[in-house]
PDB file of C-alpha atoms in Angstrom:
ATOM      1  CA  MET A   1     -26.798 -93.742  57.439  1.00  0.00           C
ATOM      2  CA  TYR A   2     -29.124 -91.475  59.887  1.00  0.00           C
ATOM      3  CA  ILE A   3     -27.916 -88.334  58.568  1.00  0.00           C
ATOM      4  CA  LEU A   4     -28.857 -88.052  55.070  1.00  0.00           C
ATOM      5  CA  PRO A   5     -32.304 -88.004  55.787  1.00  0.00           C
ATOM      6  CA  LEU A   6     -31.535 -85.505  58.990  1.00  0.00           C
ATOM      7  CA  LEU A   7     -29.946 -83.525  56.153  1.00  0.00           C
ATOM      8  CA  LEU A   8     -32.686 -83.898  53.287  1.00  0.00           C
ATOM      9  CA  LEU A   9     -35.524 -82.283  55.992  1.00  0.00           C
ATOM     10  CA  VAL A  10     -33.228 -79.044  57.312  1.00  0.00           C
ATOM     11  CA  PRO A  11     -34.429 -77.879  54.766  1.00  0.00           C
ATOM     12  CA  MET A  12     -37.368 -77.947  55.153  1.00  0.00           C
ATOM     13  CA  LEU A  13     -37.281 -76.937  58.458  1.00  0.00           C
ATOM     14  CA  ALA A  14     -35.782 -73.554  57.445  1.00  0.00           C
ATOM     15  CA  LEU A  15     -39.623 -73.143  55.440  1.00  0.00           C
ATOM     16  CA  ALA A  16     -41.920 -74.058  57.682  1.00  0.00           C
ATOM     17  CA  ALA A  17     -40.387 -71.302  59.839  1.00  0.00           C
ATOM     18  CA  PRO A  18     -43.047 -68.807  61.464  1.00  0.00           C
ATOM     19  CA  LEU A  19     -43.419 -65.907  60.947  1.00  0.00           C
ATOM     20  CA  THR A  20     -42.983 -62.408  63.118  1.00  0.00           C
ATOM     21  CA  GLN A  21     -45.101 -60.354  64.397  1.00  0.00           C
ATOM     22  CA  VAL A  22     -43.510 -57.276  66.040  1.00  0.00           C
ATOM     23  CA  THR A  23     -44.652 -54.063  67.631  1.00  0.00           C
ATOM     24  CA  LEU A  24     -42.461 -51.176  67.862  1.00  0.00           C
ATOM     25  CA  PRO A  25     -42.120 -48.525  69.517  1.00  0.00           C
ATOM     26  CA  ASP A  26     -44.681 -45.973  68.050  1.00  0.00           C
ATOM     27  CA  GLY A  27     -48.046 -49.041  68.178  1.00  0.00           C
ATOM     28  CA  THR A  28     -47.705 -50.103  64.383  1.00  0.00           C
ATOM     29  CA  GLN A  29     -47.470 -54.100  64.129  1.00  0.00           C
ATOM     30  CA  VAL A  30     -45.263 -55.340  61.392  1.00  0.00           C
ATOM     31  CA  GLN A  31     -45.065 -59.018  60.396  1.00  0.00           C
ATOM     32  CA  LEU A  32     -41.399 -60.119  59.686  1.00  0.00           C
ATOM     33  CA  ASN A  33     -41.559 -63.150  56.956  1.00  0.00           C
ATOM     34  CA  ASP A  34     -38.569 -65.579  56.408  1.00  0.00           C
ATOM     35  CA  ASP A  35     -37.302 -64.093  53.479  1.00  0.00           C
ATOM     36  CA  HIS A  36     -36.031 -61.146  54.923  1.00  0.00           C
ATOM     37  CA  THR A  37     -39.198 -58.692  53.378  1.00  0.00           C
ATOM     38  CA  TRP A  38     -41.841 -57.099  56.186  1.00  0.00           C
ATOM     39  CA  GLU A  39     -45.721 -54.833  55.999  1.00  0.00           C
ATOM     40  CA  TYR A  40     -47.783 -54.252  58.010  1.00  0.00           C
ATOM     41  CA  LEU A  41     -50.343 -55.378  59.461  1.00  0.00           C
ATOM     42  CA  VAL A  42     -53.445 -54.149  58.118  1.00  0.00           C
ATOM     43  CA  LEU A  43     -55.807 -57.193  58.305  1.00  0.00           C
ATOM     44  CA  LYS A  44     -57.757 -58.742  61.999  1.00  0.00           C
ATOM     45  CA  PRO A  45     -59.406 -62.348  61.245  1.00  0.00           C
ATOM     46  CA  ALA A  46     -62.231 -62.384  59.340  1.00  0.00           C
ATOM     47  CA  GLU A  47     -65.324 -60.958  61.536  1.00  0.00           C
ATOM     48  CA  PRO A  48     -69.270 -62.528  60.156  1.00  0.00           C
ATOM     49  CA  VAL A  49     -70.623 -60.298  57.765  1.00  0.00           C
ATOM     50  CA  ALA A  50     -74.643 -59.322  56.575  1.00  0.00           C
ATOM     51  CA  GLN A  51     -74.523 -59.137  53.285  1.00  0.00           C
ATOM     52  CA  PRO A  52     -77.837 -59.465  49.658  1.00  0.00           C
ATOM     53  CA  SER A  53     -78.294 -61.700  48.011  1.00  0.00           C
ATOM     54  CA  ALA A  54     -79.541 -61.766  44.340  1.00  0.00           C
ATOM     55  CA  THR A  55     -82.661 -63.028  46.425  1.00  0.00           C
ATOM     56  CA  GLY A  56     -82.721 -59.549  48.683  1.00  0.00           C
ATOM     57  CA  SER A  57     -82.638 -61.864  51.609  1.00  0.00           C
ATOM     58  CA  PRO A  58     -79.400 -60.770  53.887  1.00  0.00           C
ATOM     59  CA  SER A  59     -76.531 -63.711  53.650  1.00  0.00           C
ATOM     60  CA  VAL A  60     -73.934 -63.452  56.124  1.00  0.00           C
ATOM     61  CA  ALA A  61     -70.198 -64.489  54.153  1.00  0.00           C
ATOM     62  CA  ALA A  62     -67.095 -63.680  57.208  1.00  0.00           C
ATOM     63  CA  ALA A  63     -64.667 -60.943  55.472  1.00  0.00           C
ATOM     64  CA  PRO A  64     -61.437 -59.377  56.609  1.00  0.00           C
ATOM     65  CA  VAL A  65     -62.216 -56.349  58.463  1.00  0.00           C
ATOM     66  CA  LEU A  66     -58.764 -53.295  58.447  1.00  0.00           C
ATOM     67  CA  THR A  67     -57.080 -53.475  62.197  1.00  0.00           C
ATOM     68  CA  GLU A  68     -57.410 -50.132  64.404  1.00  0.00           C
ATOM     69  CA  GLN A  69     -54.093 -48.893  62.582  1.00  0.00           C
ATOM     70  CA  ALA A  70     -54.679 -49.263  59.065  1.00  0.00           C
ATOM     71  CA  LYS A  71     -57.608 -47.464  59.220  1.00  0.00           C
ATOM     72  CA  ALA A  72     -55.705 -44.244  61.886  1.00  0.00           C
ATOM     73  CA  HIS A  73     -54.106 -44.671  58.551  1.00  0.00           C
ATOM     74  CA  PRO A  74     -55.062 -45.770  55.711  1.00  0.00           C
ATOM     75  CA  GLU A  75     -51.640 -44.495  53.418  1.00  0.00           C
ATOM     76  CA  LEU A  76     -50.150 -48.461  55.314  1.00  0.00           C
ATOM     77  CA  LEU A  77     -53.327 -49.308  52.508  1.00  0.00           C
ATOM     78  CA  GLY A  78     -52.405 -47.844  48.606  1.00  0.00           C
ATOM     79  CA  GLN A  79     -48.505 -48.656  48.820  1.00  0.00           C
ATOM     80  CA  ALA A  80     -46.715 -52.354  47.870  1.00  0.00           C
ATOM     81  CA  THR A  81     -43.715 -53.419  47.874  1.00  0.00           C
ATOM     82  CA  ARG A  82     -42.913 -56.615  46.071  1.00  0.00           C
ATOM     83  CA  ASP A  83     -38.633 -57.608  44.505  1.00  0.00           C
ATOM     84  CA  GLY A  84     -37.732 -53.766  43.990  1.00  0.00           C
ATOM     85  CA  ILE A  85     -41.397 -52.542  42.727  1.00  0.00           C
ATOM     86  CA  ARG A  86     -42.848 -50.315  44.511  1.00  0.00           C
ATOM     87  CA  LEU A  87     -46.293 -49.335  43.526  1.00  0.00           C
ATOM     88  CA  ALA A  88     -48.170 -46.867  45.232  1.00  0.00           C
ATOM     89  CA  LEU A  89     -52.175 -45.122  45.134  1.00  0.00           C
ATOM     90  CA  ASP A  90     -52.545 -41.792  43.944  1.00  0.00           C
ATOM     91  CA  LYS A  91     -56.040 -40.552  43.755  1.00  0.00           C
ATOM     92  CA  VAL A  92     -59.366 -42.674  43.686  1.00  0.00           C
ATOM     93  CA  THR A  93     -62.216 -41.281  42.389  1.00  0.00           C
ATOM     94  CA  GLY A  94     -65.099 -41.700  39.758  1.00  0.00           C
ATOM     95  CA  SER A  95     -68.625 -42.649  41.895  1.00  0.00           C
ATOM     96  CA  ASP A  96     -70.454 -45.680  40.217  1.00  0.00           C
ATOM     97  CA  THR A  97     -66.990 -46.228  38.465  1.00  0.00           C
ATOM     98  CA  LEU A  98     -64.208 -46.216  40.616  1.00  0.00           C
ATOM     99  CA  ALA A  99     -61.071 -45.301  38.586  1.00  0.00           C
ATOM    100  CA  LEU A 100     -57.652 -45.329  40.362  1.00  0.00           C
ATOM    101  CA  SER A 101     -54.529 -43.824  39.749  1.00  0.00           C
ATOM    102  CA  PHE A 102     -51.307 -45.389  40.800  1.00  0.00           C
ATOM    103  CA  THR A 103     -47.153 -45.143  40.470  1.00  0.00           C
ATOM    104  CA  ALA A 104     -45.582 -47.687  40.195  1.00  0.00           C
ATOM    105  CA  THR A 105     -41.195 -46.920  40.669  1.00  0.00           C
ATOM    106  CA  ASN A 106     -38.465 -49.497  40.020  1.00  0.00           C
ATOM    107  CA  LEU A 107     -35.900 -49.913  43.200  1.00  0.00           C
ATOM    108  CA  GLY A 108     -34.556 -52.684  41.367  1.00  0.00           C
ATOM    109  CA  ASP A 109     -31.650 -53.903  38.694  1.00  0.00           C
ATOM    110  CA  ARG A 110     -33.922 -55.558  36.484  1.00  0.00           C
ATOM    111  CA  SER A 111     -36.776 -53.963  33.422  1.00  0.00           C
ATOM    112  CA  ALA A 112     -39.530 -54.746  34.412  1.00  0.00           C
ATOM    113  CA  ILE A 113     -42.729 -55.398  31.959  1.00  0.00           C
ATOM    114  CA  GLN A 114     -45.460 -55.964  34.158  1.00  0.00           C
ATOM    115  CA  VAL A 115     -46.401 -55.281  37.204  1.00  0.00           C
ATOM    116  CA  SER A 116     -50.057 -57.006  38.388  1.00  0.00           C
ATOM    117  CA  GLY A 117     -51.534 -58.025  42.150  1.00  0.00           C
ATOM    118  CA  TRP A 118     -55.156 -56.963  43.771  1.00  0.00           C
ATOM    119  CA  ILE A 119     -57.338 -54.298  44.648  1.00  0.00           C
ATOM    120  CA  THR A 120     -59.437 -54.766  48.004  1.00  0.00           C
ATOM    121  CA  LEU A 121     -62.171 -51.788  48.999  1.00  0.00           C
ATOM    122  CA  PHE A 122     -62.730 -50.879  52.070  1.00  0.00           C
ATOM    123  CA  SER A 123     -65.317 -48.908  54.098  1.00  0.00           C
ATOM    124  CA  GLN A 124     -64.758 -46.375  56.031  1.00  0.00           C
ATOM    125  CA  ASP A 125     -64.842 -48.935  59.200  1.00  0.00           C
ATOM    126  CA  GLY A 126     -63.058 -51.298  57.760  1.00  0.00           C
ATOM    127  CA  ARG A 127     -65.259 -54.258  56.644  1.00  0.00           C
ATOM    128  CA  GLN A 128     -63.715 -55.531  53.335  1.00  0.00           C
ATOM    129  CA  TRP A 129     -66.664 -54.877  49.882  1.00  0.00           C
ATOM    130  CA  ALA A 130     -64.259 -56.414  47.565  1.00  0.00           C
ATOM    131  CA  ARG A 131     -60.776 -58.023  46.829  1.00  0.00           C
ATOM    132  CA  GLU A 132     -60.471 -57.608  42.627  1.00  0.00           C
ATOM    133  CA  PRO A 133     -57.489 -58.245  40.212  1.00  0.00           C
ATOM    134  CA  ALA A 134     -55.269 -55.585  38.536  1.00  0.00           C
ATOM    135  CA  ARG A 135     -52.674 -54.734  36.166  1.00  0.00           C
ATOM    136  CA  PHE A 136     -50.704 -52.652  37.244  1.00  0.00           C
ATOM    137  CA  TRP A 137     -48.218 -52.111  34.550  1.00  0.00           C
ATOM    138  CA  ILE A 138     -47.659 -53.432  31.173  1.00  0.00           C
ATOM    139  CA  ALA A 139     -44.624 -53.707  28.883  1.00  0.00           C
ATOM    140  CA  GLU A 140     -45.064 -53.660  24.696  1.00  0.00           C
ATOM    141  CA  THR A 141     -42.742 -57.003  24.053  1.00  0.00           C
ATOM    142  CA  ARG A 142     -39.757 -54.765  21.837  1.00  0.00           C
ATOM    143  CA  MET A 143     -40.740 -51.293  22.954  1.00  0.00           C
ATOM    144  CA  PRO A 144     -37.971 -51.055  25.856  1.00  0.00           C
ATOM    145  CA  GLU A 145     -39.227 -47.603  26.087  1.00  0.00           C
ATOM    146  CA  THR A 146     -42.066 -49.390  27.576  1.00  0.00           C
ATOM    147  CA  TYR A 147     -40.964 -50.816  30.249  1.00  0.00           C
ATOM    148  CA  LEU A 148     -40.397 -49.399  33.897  1.00  0.00           C
ATOM    149  CA  ARG A 149     -36.527 -48.831  33.713  1.00  0.00           C
ATOM    150  CA  LYS A 150     -34.175 -48.925  37.095  1.00  0.00           C
ATOM    151  CA  GLY A 151     -34.833 -45.806  39.430  1.00  0.00           C
ATOM    152  CA  GLU A 152     -37.444 -44.397  37.427  1.00  0.00           C
ATOM    153  CA  SER A 153     -41.049 -43.260  39.027  1.00  0.00           C
ATOM    154  CA  ARG A 154     -43.899 -43.125  36.640  1.00  0.00           C
ATOM    155  CA  ALA A 155     -47.144 -43.653  36.473  1.00  0.00           C
ATOM    156  CA  THR A 156     -49.290 -46.805  35.818  1.00  0.00           C
ATOM    157  CA  ARG A 157     -52.100 -47.851  34.136  1.00  0.00           C
ATOM    158  CA  LEU A 158     -56.086 -46.465  35.898  1.00  0.00           C
ATOM    159  CA  VAL A 159     -57.664 -49.085  36.677  1.00  0.00           C
ATOM    160  CA  GLU A 160     -61.210 -48.747  36.670  1.00  0.00           C
ATOM    161  CA  LEU A 161     -63.709 -50.918  39.622  1.00  0.00           C
ATOM    162  CA  ALA A 162     -67.355 -51.338  39.819  1.00  0.00           C
ATOM    163  CA  ARG A 163     -68.265 -49.178  42.886  1.00  0.00           C
ATOM    164  CA  PRO A 164     -70.004 -52.642  44.525  1.00  0.00           C
ATOM    165  CA  ALA A 165     -73.378 -51.443  45.328  1.00  0.00           C
ATOM    166  CA  GLY A 166     -73.633 -50.704  49.035  1.00  0.00           C
ATOM    167  CA  LEU A 167     -70.460 -49.519  49.017  1.00  0.00           C
ATOM    168  CA  THR A 168     -71.491 -44.943  50.450  1.00  0.00           C
ATOM    169  CA  GLY A 169     -68.141 -42.722  50.761  1.00  0.00           C
ATOM    170  CA  THR A 170     -65.110 -43.252  49.411  1.00  0.00           C
ATOM    171  CA  PRO A 171     -63.381 -46.357  50.318  1.00  0.00           C
ATOM    172  CA  LEU A 172     -60.280 -47.514  52.220  1.00  0.00           C
ATOM    173  CA  VAL A 173     -58.332 -48.900  48.993  1.00  0.00           C
ATOM    174  CA  ARG A 174     -54.931 -51.810  50.208  1.00  0.00           C
ATOM    175  CA  VAL A 175     -53.227 -52.276  46.981  1.00  0.00           C
ATOM    176  CA  GLU A 176     -51.051 -55.665  47.124  1.00  0.00           C
ATOM    177  CA  ILE A 177     -48.038 -56.773  44.006  1.00  0.00           C
ATOM    178  CA  GLY A 178     -49.473 -60.883  42.951  1.00  0.00           C
ATOM    179  CA  GLU A 179     -46.450 -61.502  39.877  1.00  0.00           C
ATOM    180  CA  VAL A 180     -43.936 -58.828  38.621  1.00  0.00           C
ATOM    181  CA  VAL A 181     -41.868 -60.107  35.143  1.00  0.00           C
ATOM    182  CA  PHE A 182     -39.113 -58.592  34.427  1.00  0.00           C
ATOM    183  CA  ARG A 183     -36.843 -58.578  30.842  1.00  0.00           C
TER     184      ARG A 183
END
């Protein structure tokens, strides 16, 4: 009688398993996820930072900050993998409008027709300035030559972002994949 309710709770307990953080022999910190994936730890908890407001007086906001390992190795930020699709930042150009170019690689078995996610801009000292949604790959429906096929590595569409006011120099760019749609 008590076994059935307990058996129903077991899958819920498995979903609630905590994530594990590991420091590798070279000092790199990674997070092991319960879905058998891993990722670099690149963000510290948010710190209060003064930012100009629309009225001209500074307002205080909490913004995530990069870890020391992320600032020392910015190439960690410009890479993301999800569902067999890997994105890598190639180049950041422009002054008022930033143009970001990426390469998408399909490591999986299915053809991708859409890859979307987020781009986060950080200053050289590691403070977050902006987080914007981005569509990295969009194929044309019923045009298979536009699909990102198994084993292919191709340049994505150019992503343009307005430079946030006050952000100087070349920003550090973090890319995250939020959704991959397959055909």
